[in-house]
mmCIF file of C-alpha atoms in Angstrom:
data_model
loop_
_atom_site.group_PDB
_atom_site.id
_atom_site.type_symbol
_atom_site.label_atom_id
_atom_site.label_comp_id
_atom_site.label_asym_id
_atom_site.label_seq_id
_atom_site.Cartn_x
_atom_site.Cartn_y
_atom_site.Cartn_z
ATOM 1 C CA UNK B 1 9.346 53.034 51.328
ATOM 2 C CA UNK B 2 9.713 56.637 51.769
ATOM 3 C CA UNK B 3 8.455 58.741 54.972
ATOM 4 C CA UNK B 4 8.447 62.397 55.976
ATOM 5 C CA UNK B 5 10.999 63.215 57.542
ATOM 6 C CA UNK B 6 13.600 61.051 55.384
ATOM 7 C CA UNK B 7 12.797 57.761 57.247
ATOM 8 C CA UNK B 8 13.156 54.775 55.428
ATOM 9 C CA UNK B 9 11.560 51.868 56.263
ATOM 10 C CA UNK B 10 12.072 48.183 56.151
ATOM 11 C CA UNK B 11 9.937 45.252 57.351
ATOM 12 C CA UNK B 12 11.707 41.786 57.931
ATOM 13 C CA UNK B 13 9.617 38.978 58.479
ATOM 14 C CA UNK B 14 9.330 38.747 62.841
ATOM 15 C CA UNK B 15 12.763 37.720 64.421
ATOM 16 C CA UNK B 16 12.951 37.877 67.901
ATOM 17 C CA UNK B 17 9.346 39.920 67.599
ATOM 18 C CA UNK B 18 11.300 42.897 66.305
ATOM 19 C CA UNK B 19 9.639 43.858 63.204
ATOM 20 C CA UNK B 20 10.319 47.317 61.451
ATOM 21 C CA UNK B 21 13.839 48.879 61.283
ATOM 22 C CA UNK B 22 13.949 52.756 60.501
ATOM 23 C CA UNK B 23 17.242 54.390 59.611
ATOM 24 C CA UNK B 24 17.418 57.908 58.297
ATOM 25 C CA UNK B 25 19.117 58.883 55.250
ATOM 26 C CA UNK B 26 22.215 61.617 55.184
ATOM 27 C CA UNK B 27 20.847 64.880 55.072
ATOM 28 C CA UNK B 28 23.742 67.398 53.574
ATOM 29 C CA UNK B 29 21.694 70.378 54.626
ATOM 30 C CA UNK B 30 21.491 69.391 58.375
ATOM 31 C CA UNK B 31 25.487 69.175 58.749
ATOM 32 C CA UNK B 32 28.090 72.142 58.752
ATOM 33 C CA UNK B 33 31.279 70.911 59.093
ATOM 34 C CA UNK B 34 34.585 72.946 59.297
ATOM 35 C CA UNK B 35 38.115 72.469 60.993
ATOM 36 C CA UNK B 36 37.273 71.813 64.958
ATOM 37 C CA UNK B 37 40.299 70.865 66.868
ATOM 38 C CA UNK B 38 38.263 70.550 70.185
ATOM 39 C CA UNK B 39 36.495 67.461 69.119
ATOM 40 C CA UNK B 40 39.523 66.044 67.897
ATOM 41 C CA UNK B 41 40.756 66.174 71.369
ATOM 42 C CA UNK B 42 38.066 64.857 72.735
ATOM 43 C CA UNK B 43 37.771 61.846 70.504
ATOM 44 C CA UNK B 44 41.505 61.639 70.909
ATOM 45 C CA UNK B 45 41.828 62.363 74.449
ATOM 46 C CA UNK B 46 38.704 62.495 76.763
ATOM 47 C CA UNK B 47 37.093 59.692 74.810
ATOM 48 C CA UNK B 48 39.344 57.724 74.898
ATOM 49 C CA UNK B 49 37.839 54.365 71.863
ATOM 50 C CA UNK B 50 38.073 51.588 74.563
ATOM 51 C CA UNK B 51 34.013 50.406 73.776
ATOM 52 C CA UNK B 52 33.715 47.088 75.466
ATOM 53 C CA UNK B 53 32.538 43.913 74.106
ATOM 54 C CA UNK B 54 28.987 42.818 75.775
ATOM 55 C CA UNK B 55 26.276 40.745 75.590
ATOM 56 C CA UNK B 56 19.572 44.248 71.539
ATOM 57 C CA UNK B 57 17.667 46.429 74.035
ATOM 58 C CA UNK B 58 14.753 44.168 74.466
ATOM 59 C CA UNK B 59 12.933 45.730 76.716
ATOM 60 C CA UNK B 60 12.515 42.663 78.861
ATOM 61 C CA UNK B 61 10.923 43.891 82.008
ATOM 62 C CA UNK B 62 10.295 40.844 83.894
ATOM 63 C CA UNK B 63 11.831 41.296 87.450
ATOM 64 C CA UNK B 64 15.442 39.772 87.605
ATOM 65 C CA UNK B 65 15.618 39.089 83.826
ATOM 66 C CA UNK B 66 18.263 40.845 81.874
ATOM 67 C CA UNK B 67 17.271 42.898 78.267
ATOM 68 C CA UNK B 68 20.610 41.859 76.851
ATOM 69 C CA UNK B 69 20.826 45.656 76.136
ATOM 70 C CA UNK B 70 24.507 45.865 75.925
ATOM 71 C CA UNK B 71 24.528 43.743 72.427
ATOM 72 C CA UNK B 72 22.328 46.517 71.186
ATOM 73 C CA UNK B 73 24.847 49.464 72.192
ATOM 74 C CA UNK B 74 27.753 47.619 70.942
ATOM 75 C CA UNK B 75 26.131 47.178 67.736
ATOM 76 C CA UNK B 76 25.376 50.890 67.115
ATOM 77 C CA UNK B 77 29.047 51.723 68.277
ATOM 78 C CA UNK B 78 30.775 51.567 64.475
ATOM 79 C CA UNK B 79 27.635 52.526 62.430
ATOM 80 C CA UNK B 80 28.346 54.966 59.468
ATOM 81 C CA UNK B 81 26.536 58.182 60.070
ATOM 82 C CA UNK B 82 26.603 59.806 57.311
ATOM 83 C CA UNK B 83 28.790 61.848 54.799
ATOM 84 C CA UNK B 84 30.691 64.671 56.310
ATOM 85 C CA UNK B 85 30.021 67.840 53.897
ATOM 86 C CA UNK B 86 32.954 70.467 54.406
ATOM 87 C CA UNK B 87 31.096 74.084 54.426
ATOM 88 C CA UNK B 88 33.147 76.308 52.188
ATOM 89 C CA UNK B 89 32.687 79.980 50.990
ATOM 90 C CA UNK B 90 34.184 83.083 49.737
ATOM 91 C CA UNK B 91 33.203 84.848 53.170
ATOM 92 C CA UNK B 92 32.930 83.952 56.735
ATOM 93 C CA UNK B 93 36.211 83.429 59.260
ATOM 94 C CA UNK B 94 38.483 80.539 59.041
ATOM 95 C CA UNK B 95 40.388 78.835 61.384
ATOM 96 C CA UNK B 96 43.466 76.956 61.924
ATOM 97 C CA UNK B 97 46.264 75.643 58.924
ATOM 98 C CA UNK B 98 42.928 74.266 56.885
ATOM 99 C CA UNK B 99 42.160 78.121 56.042
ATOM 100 C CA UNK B 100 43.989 78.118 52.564
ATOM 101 C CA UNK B 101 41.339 75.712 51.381
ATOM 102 C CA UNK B 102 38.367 77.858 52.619
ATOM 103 C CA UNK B 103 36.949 76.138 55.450
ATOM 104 C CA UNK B 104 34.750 77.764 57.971
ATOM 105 C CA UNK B 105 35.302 76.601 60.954
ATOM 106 C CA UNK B 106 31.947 75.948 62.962
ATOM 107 C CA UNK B 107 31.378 74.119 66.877
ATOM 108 C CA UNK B 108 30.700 70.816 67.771
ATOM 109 C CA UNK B 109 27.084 70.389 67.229
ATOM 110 C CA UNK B 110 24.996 68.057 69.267
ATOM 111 C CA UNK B 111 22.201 65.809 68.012
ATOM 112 C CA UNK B 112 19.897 63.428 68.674
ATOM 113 C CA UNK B 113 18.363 61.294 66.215
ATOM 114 C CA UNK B 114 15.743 58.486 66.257
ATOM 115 C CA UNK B 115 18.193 56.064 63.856
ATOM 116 C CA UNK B 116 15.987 52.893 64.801
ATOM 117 C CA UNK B 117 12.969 51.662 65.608
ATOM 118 C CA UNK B 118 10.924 48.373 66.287
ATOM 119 C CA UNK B 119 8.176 46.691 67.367
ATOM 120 C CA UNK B 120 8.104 44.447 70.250
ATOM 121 C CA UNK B 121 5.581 41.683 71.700
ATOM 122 C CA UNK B 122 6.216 40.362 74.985
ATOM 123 C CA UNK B 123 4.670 37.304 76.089
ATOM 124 C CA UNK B 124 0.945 38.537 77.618
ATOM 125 C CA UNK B 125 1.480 41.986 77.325
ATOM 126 C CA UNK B 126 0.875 44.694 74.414
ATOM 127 C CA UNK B 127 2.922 45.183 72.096
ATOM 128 C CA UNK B 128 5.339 48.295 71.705
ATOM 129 C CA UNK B 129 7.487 50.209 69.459
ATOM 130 C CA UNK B 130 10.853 50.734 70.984
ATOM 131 C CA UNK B 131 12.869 54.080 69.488
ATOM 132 C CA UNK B 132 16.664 53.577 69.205
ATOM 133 C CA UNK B 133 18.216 57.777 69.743
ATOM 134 C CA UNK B 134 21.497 58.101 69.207
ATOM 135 C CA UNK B 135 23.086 61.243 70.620
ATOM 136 C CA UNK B 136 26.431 62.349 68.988
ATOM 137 C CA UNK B 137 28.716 65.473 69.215
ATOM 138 C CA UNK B 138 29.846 66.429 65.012
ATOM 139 C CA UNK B 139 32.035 68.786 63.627
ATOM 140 C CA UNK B 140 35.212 68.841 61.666
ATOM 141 C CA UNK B 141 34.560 64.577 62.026
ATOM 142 C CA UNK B 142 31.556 62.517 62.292
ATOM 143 C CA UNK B 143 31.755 61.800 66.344
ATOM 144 C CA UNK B 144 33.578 58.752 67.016
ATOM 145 C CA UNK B 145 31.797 57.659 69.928
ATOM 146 C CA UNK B 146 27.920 58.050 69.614
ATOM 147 C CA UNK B 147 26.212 56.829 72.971
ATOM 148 C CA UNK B 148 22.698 55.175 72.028
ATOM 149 C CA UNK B 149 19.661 54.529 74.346
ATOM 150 C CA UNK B 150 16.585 52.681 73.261
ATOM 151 C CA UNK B 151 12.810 54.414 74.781
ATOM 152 C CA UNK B 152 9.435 53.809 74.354
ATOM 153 C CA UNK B 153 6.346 56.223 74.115
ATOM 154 C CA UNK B 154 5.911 55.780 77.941
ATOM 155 C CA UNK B 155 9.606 56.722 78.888
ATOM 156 C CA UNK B 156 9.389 59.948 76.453
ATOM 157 C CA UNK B 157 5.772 60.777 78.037
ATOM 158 C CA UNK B 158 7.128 60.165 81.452
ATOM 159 C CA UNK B 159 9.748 63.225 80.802
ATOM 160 C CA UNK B 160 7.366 65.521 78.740
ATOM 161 C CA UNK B 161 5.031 65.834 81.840
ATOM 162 C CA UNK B 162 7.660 65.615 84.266
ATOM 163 C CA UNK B 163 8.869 68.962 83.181
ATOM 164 C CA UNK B 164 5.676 70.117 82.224
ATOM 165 C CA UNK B 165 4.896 69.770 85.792
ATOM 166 C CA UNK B 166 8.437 71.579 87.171
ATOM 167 C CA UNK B 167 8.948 74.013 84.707
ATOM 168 C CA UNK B 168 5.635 75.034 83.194
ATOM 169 C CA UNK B 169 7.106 78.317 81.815
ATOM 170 C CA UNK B 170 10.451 76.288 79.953
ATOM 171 C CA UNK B 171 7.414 73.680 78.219
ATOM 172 C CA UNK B 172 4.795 75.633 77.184
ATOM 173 C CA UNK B 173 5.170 76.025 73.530
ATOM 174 C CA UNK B 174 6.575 72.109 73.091
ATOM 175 C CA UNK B 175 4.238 69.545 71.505
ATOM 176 C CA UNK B 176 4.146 66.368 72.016
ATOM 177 C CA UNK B 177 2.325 63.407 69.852
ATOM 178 C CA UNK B 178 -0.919 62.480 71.184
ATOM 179 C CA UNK B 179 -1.456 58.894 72.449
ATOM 180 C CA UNK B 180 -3.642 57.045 69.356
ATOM 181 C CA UNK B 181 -6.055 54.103 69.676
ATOM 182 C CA UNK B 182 -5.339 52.714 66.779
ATOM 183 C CA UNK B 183 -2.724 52.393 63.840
ATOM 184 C CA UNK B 184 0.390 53.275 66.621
ATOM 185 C CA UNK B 185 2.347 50.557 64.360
ATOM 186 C CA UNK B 186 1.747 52.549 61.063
ATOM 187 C CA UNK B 187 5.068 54.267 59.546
ATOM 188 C CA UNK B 188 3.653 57.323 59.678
ATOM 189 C CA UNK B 189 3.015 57.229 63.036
ATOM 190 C CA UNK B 190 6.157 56.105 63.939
ATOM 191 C CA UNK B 191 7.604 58.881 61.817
ATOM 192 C CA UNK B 192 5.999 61.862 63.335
ATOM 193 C CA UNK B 193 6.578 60.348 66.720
ATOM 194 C CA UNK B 194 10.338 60.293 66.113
ATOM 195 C CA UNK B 195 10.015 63.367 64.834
ATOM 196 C CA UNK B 196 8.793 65.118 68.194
ATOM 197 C CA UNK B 197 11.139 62.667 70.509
ATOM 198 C CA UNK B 198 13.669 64.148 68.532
ATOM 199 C CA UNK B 199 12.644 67.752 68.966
ATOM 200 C CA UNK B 200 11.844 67.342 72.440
ATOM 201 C CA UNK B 201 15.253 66.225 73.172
ATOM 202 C CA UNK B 202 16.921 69.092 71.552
ATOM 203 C CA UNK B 203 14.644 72.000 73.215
ATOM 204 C CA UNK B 204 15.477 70.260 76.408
ATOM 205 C CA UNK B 205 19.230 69.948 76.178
ATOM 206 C CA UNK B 206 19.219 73.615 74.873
ATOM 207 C CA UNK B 207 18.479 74.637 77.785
ATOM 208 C CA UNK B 208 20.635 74.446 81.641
ATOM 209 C CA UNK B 209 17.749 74.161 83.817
ATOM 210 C CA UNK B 210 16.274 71.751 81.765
ATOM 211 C CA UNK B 211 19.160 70.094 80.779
ATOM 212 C CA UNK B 212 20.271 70.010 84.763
ATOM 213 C CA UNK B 213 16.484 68.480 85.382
ATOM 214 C CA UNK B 214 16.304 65.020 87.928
ATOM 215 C CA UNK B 215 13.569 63.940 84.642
ATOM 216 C CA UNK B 216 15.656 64.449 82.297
ATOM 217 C CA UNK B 217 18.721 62.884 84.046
ATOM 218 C CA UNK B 218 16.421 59.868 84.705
ATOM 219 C CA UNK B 219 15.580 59.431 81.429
ATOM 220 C CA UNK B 220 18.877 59.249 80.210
ATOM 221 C CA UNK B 221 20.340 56.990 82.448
ATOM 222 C CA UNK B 222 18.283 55.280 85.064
ATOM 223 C CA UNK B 223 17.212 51.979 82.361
ATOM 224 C CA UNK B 224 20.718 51.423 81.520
ATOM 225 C CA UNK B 225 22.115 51.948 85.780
ATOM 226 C CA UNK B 226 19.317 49.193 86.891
ATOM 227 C CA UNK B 227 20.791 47.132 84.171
ATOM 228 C CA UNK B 228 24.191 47.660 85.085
ATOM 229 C CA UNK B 229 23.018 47.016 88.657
ATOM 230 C CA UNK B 230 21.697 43.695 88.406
ATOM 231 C CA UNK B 231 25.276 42.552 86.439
ATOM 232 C CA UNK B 232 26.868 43.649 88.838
ATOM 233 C CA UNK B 233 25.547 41.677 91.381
ATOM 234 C CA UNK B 234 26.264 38.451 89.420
ATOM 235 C CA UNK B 235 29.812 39.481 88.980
ATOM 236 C CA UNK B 236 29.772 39.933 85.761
ATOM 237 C CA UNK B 237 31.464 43.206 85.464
ATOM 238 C CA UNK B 238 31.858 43.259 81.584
ATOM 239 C CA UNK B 239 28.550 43.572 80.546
ATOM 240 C CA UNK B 240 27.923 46.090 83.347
ATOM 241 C CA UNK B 241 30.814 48.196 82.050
ATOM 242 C CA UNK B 242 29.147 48.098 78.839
ATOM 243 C CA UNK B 243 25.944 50.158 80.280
ATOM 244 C CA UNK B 244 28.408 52.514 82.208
ATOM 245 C CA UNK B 245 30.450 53.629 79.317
ATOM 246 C CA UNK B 246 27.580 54.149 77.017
ATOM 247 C CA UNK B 247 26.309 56.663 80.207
ATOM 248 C CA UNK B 248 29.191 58.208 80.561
ATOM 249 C CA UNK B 249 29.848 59.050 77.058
ATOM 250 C CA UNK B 250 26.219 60.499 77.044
ATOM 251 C CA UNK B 251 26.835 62.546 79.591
ATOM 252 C CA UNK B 252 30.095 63.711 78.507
ATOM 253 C CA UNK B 253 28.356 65.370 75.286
ATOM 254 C CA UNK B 254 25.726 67.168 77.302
ATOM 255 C CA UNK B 255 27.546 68.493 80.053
ATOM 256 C CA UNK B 256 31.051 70.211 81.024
ATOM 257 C CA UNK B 257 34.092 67.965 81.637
ATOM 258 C CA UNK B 258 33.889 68.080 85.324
ATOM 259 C CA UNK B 259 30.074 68.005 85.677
ATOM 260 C CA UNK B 260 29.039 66.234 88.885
ATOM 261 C CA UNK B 261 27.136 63.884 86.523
ATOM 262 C CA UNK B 262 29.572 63.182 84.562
ATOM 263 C CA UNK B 263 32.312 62.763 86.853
ATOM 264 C CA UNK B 264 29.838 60.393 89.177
ATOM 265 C CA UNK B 265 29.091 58.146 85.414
ATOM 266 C CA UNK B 266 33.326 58.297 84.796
ATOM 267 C CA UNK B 267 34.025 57.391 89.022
ATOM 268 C CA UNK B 268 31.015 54.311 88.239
ATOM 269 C CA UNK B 269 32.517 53.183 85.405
ATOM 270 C CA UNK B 270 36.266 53.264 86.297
ATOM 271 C CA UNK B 271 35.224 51.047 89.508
ATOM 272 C CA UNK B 272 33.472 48.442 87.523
ATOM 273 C CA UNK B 273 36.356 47.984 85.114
ATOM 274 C CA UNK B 274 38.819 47.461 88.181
ATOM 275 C CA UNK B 275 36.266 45.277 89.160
ATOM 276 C CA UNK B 276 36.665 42.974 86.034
ATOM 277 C CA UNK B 277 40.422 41.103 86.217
ATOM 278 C CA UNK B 278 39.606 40.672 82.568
ATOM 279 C CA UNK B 279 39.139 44.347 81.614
ATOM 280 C CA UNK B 280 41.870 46.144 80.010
ATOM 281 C CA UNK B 281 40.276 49.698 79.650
ATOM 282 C CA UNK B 282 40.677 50.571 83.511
ATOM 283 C CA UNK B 283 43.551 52.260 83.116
ATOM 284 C CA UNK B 284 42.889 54.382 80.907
ATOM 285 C CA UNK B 285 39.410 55.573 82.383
ATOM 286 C CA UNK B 286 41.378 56.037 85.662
ATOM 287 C CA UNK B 287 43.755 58.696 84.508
ATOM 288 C CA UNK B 288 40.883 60.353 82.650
ATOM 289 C CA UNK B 289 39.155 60.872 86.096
ATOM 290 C CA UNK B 290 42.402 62.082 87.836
ATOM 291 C CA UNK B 291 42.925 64.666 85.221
ATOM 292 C CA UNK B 292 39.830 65.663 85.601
ATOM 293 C CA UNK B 293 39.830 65.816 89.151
ATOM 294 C CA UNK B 294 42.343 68.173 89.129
ATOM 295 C CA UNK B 295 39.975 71.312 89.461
ATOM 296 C CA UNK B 296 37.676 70.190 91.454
ATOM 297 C CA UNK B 297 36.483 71.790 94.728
ATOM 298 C CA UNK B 298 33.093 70.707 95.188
ATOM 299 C CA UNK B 299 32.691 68.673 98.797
ATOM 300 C CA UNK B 300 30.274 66.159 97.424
ATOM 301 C CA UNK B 301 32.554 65.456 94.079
ATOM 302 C CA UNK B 302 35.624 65.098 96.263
ATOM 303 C CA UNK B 303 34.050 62.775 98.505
ATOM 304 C CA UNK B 304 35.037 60.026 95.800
ATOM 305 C CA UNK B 305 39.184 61.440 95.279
ATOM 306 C CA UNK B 306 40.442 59.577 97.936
ATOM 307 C CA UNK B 307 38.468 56.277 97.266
ATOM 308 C CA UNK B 308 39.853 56.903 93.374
ATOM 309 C CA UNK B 309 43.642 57.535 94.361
ATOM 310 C CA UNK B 310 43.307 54.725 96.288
ATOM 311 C CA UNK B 311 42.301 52.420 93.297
ATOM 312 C CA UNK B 312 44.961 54.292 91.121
ATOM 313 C CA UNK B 313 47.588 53.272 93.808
ATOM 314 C CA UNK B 314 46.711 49.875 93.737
ATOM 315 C CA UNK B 315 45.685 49.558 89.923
ATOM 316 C CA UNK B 316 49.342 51.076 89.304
ATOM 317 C CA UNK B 317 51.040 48.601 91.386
ATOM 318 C CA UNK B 318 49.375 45.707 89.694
ATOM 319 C CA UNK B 319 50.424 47.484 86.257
ATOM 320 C CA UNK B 320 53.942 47.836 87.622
ATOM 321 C CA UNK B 321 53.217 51.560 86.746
ATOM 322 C CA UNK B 322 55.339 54.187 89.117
ATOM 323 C CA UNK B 323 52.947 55.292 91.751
ATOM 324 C CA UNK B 324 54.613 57.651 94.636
ATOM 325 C CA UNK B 325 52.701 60.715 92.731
ATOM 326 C CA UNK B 326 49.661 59.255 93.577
ATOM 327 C CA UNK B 327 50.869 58.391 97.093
ATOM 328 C CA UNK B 328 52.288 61.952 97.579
ATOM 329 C CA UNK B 329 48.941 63.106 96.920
ATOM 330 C CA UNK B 330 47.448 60.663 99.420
ATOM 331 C CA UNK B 331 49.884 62.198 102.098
ATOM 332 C CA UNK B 332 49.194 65.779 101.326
ATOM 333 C CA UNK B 333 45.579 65.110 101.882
ATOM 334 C CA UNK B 334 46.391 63.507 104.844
ATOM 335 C CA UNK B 335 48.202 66.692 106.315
ATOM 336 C CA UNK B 336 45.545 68.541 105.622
ATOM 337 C CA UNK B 337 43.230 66.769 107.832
ATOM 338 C CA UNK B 338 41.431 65.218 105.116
ATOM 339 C CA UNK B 339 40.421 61.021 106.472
ATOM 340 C CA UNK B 340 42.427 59.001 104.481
ATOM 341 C CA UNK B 341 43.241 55.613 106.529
ATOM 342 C CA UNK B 342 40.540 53.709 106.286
ATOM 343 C CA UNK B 343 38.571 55.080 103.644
ATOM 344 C CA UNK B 344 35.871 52.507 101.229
ATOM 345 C CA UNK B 345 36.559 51.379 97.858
ATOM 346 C CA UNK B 346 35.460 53.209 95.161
ATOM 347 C CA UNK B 347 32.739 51.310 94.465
ATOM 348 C CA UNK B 348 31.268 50.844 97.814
ATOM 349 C CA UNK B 349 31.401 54.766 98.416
ATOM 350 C CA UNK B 350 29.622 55.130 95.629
ATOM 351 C CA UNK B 351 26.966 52.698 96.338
ATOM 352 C CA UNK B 352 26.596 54.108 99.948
ATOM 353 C CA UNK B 353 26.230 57.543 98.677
ATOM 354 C CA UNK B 354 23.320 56.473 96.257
ATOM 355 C CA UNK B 355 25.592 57.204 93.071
ATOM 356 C CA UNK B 356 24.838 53.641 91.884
#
């Protein structure tokens, strides 16, 4: 069945009380790709394609229960999404050694994109239709490491008047779908709702202040952190990590590399992977936060360096990895007056500092 917008839809008889799946089709017009050696790197190199294995966003709300969410980011992790379409023409610069073929070379561009939808029924409450956005960084490749997060109409209402209310003058002109008595299952509905999510997202992102926003930053993360959270405290560190990496690869996309946001989502997750003797990915998050620790100045980022070398030095040791430059470092903080004995694990400085 065929929707504005390009949505097609599929209904499956009820499994699990999800009901209608919505997927949009390839849209050649909407991508420009050329040659873009930055998100090489960073699919390469600050992204590094260590997605762990984990436990459908079910939206289970009951307090103490888990939504099994992680299953449902996992599962988006490898989807195709769509054809790449190289831009070529007899004008316009090129870049790099693809410029004998004509390529114009063009930015990563972010998106975000209602790829799924469903109803759910929870036992005695209303029903709901849960929107799947996945938020991906394309250029000269199709991302390799889209981060997913699954809202409903509440969650996206929540943020509309949030910044309505803090930044009147940024929101005026956005619309947003009207709440409907009836018929808020209907495709078309659900359509024009994604729609707006969709556009809402990208006029928010556009801009810093927005973009910088505690709403905003809330509504990214704060679901899949209580989530994280609550494995946590059952030890079971692999399907927290799960949450934490899908965060931090958000993040990563919206903001710069050493973002305080981003840097606090990379410190999280590289805690609860030393956490987990099972984990084999800490490594490699660990030297991604030294490197890109390396410029930082700001107090309240810094606050977690020590409590990070410290986990290096000891994750090193049990990798039989060389570690004096990682105690040199310790030392030279240490001469300059910095508190270094004594200091808390990662992880607890983190929770004490209300990071987690």
């Amino acid at each position: 069945m065929e929707l504005n917008g390009g949505y097609c839809v599929q209904l499956f008889p009820q499994r699990h009380s999800h009901q209608a799946m919505f997927l949009r089709r390839g849209n050649d017009d909407d991508i420009e790709v050329g040659m873009n050696e930055a998100l090489e790197n960073l699919a390469l190199d600050e992204e590094p394609d260590t997605r762990l294995g984990g436990g459908t966003l079910s939206f289970n709300e009951a307090a103490g229960a888990h939504s099994q969410a992680s299953a449902h980011i996992k599962s988006w992790a490898n989807v195709q999404r769509g054809n790449i379409v190289l831009s070529t023409g007899m004008s316009g610069d090129v870049v790099g050694s693809s410029a004998t073929n004509g390529v114009r070379a063009t930015a990563p561009s972010l998106k975000f994109e209602v790829v799924y939808a469903r109803t759910i029924a929870v036992e005695n409450q209303k029903k709901y239709v849960a929107y799947t956005v996945m938020i991906r960084k394309d250029g000269a490749q199709p991302d390799p490491n889209p981060a997913v997060v699954e809202r409903r109409y509440t969650d996206f209402l929540e943020l509309y008047a949030s910044l309505r209310r803090e930044n009147l003058a940024l929101m005026g002109n956005v619309a947003f779908p009207k709440k409907v008595i009836l018929g808020n299952f209907g495709p078309s509905v659900i359509s024009e709702r994604s729609s707006c999510f969709e556009e809402l997202l990208k006029h928010i992102s556009a801009d810093e202040k927005l973009r910088n926003s505690s709403g905003f930053n809330k509504f990214l993360q704060s679901r899949e952190l209580n989530e994280a959270r609550m494995w946590m405290n059952e030890k079971r560190y692999d399907q927290a990590a799960t949450f934490l990496e899908n965060i931090f690869r958000l993040l990563n996309k919206l903001h710069t590399d050493r973002h305080p946001e981003v840097l606090f989502a990379l410190c999280r997750l590289v805690a609860c992977c030393n956490a987990d003797p099972m984990a084999t990915s800490a490594e490699r998050f660990a030297e991604l936060a030294l490197r890109r620790y390396e410029a930082v100045s700001d107090a309240d980022l810094l606050r977690f360096y020590v409590p990070l070398l410290q986990l290096c030095v000891h994750l090193w040791w049990r990798l039989g990895k060389e570690k004096r430059m990682l105690e040199e470092r310790l030392e030279d903080l240490k001469r300059r007056g910095i508190n270094v004995d004594g200091s808390p694990s990662l992880l607890d400085a983190l929770i004490k500092d209300g990071k987690f």
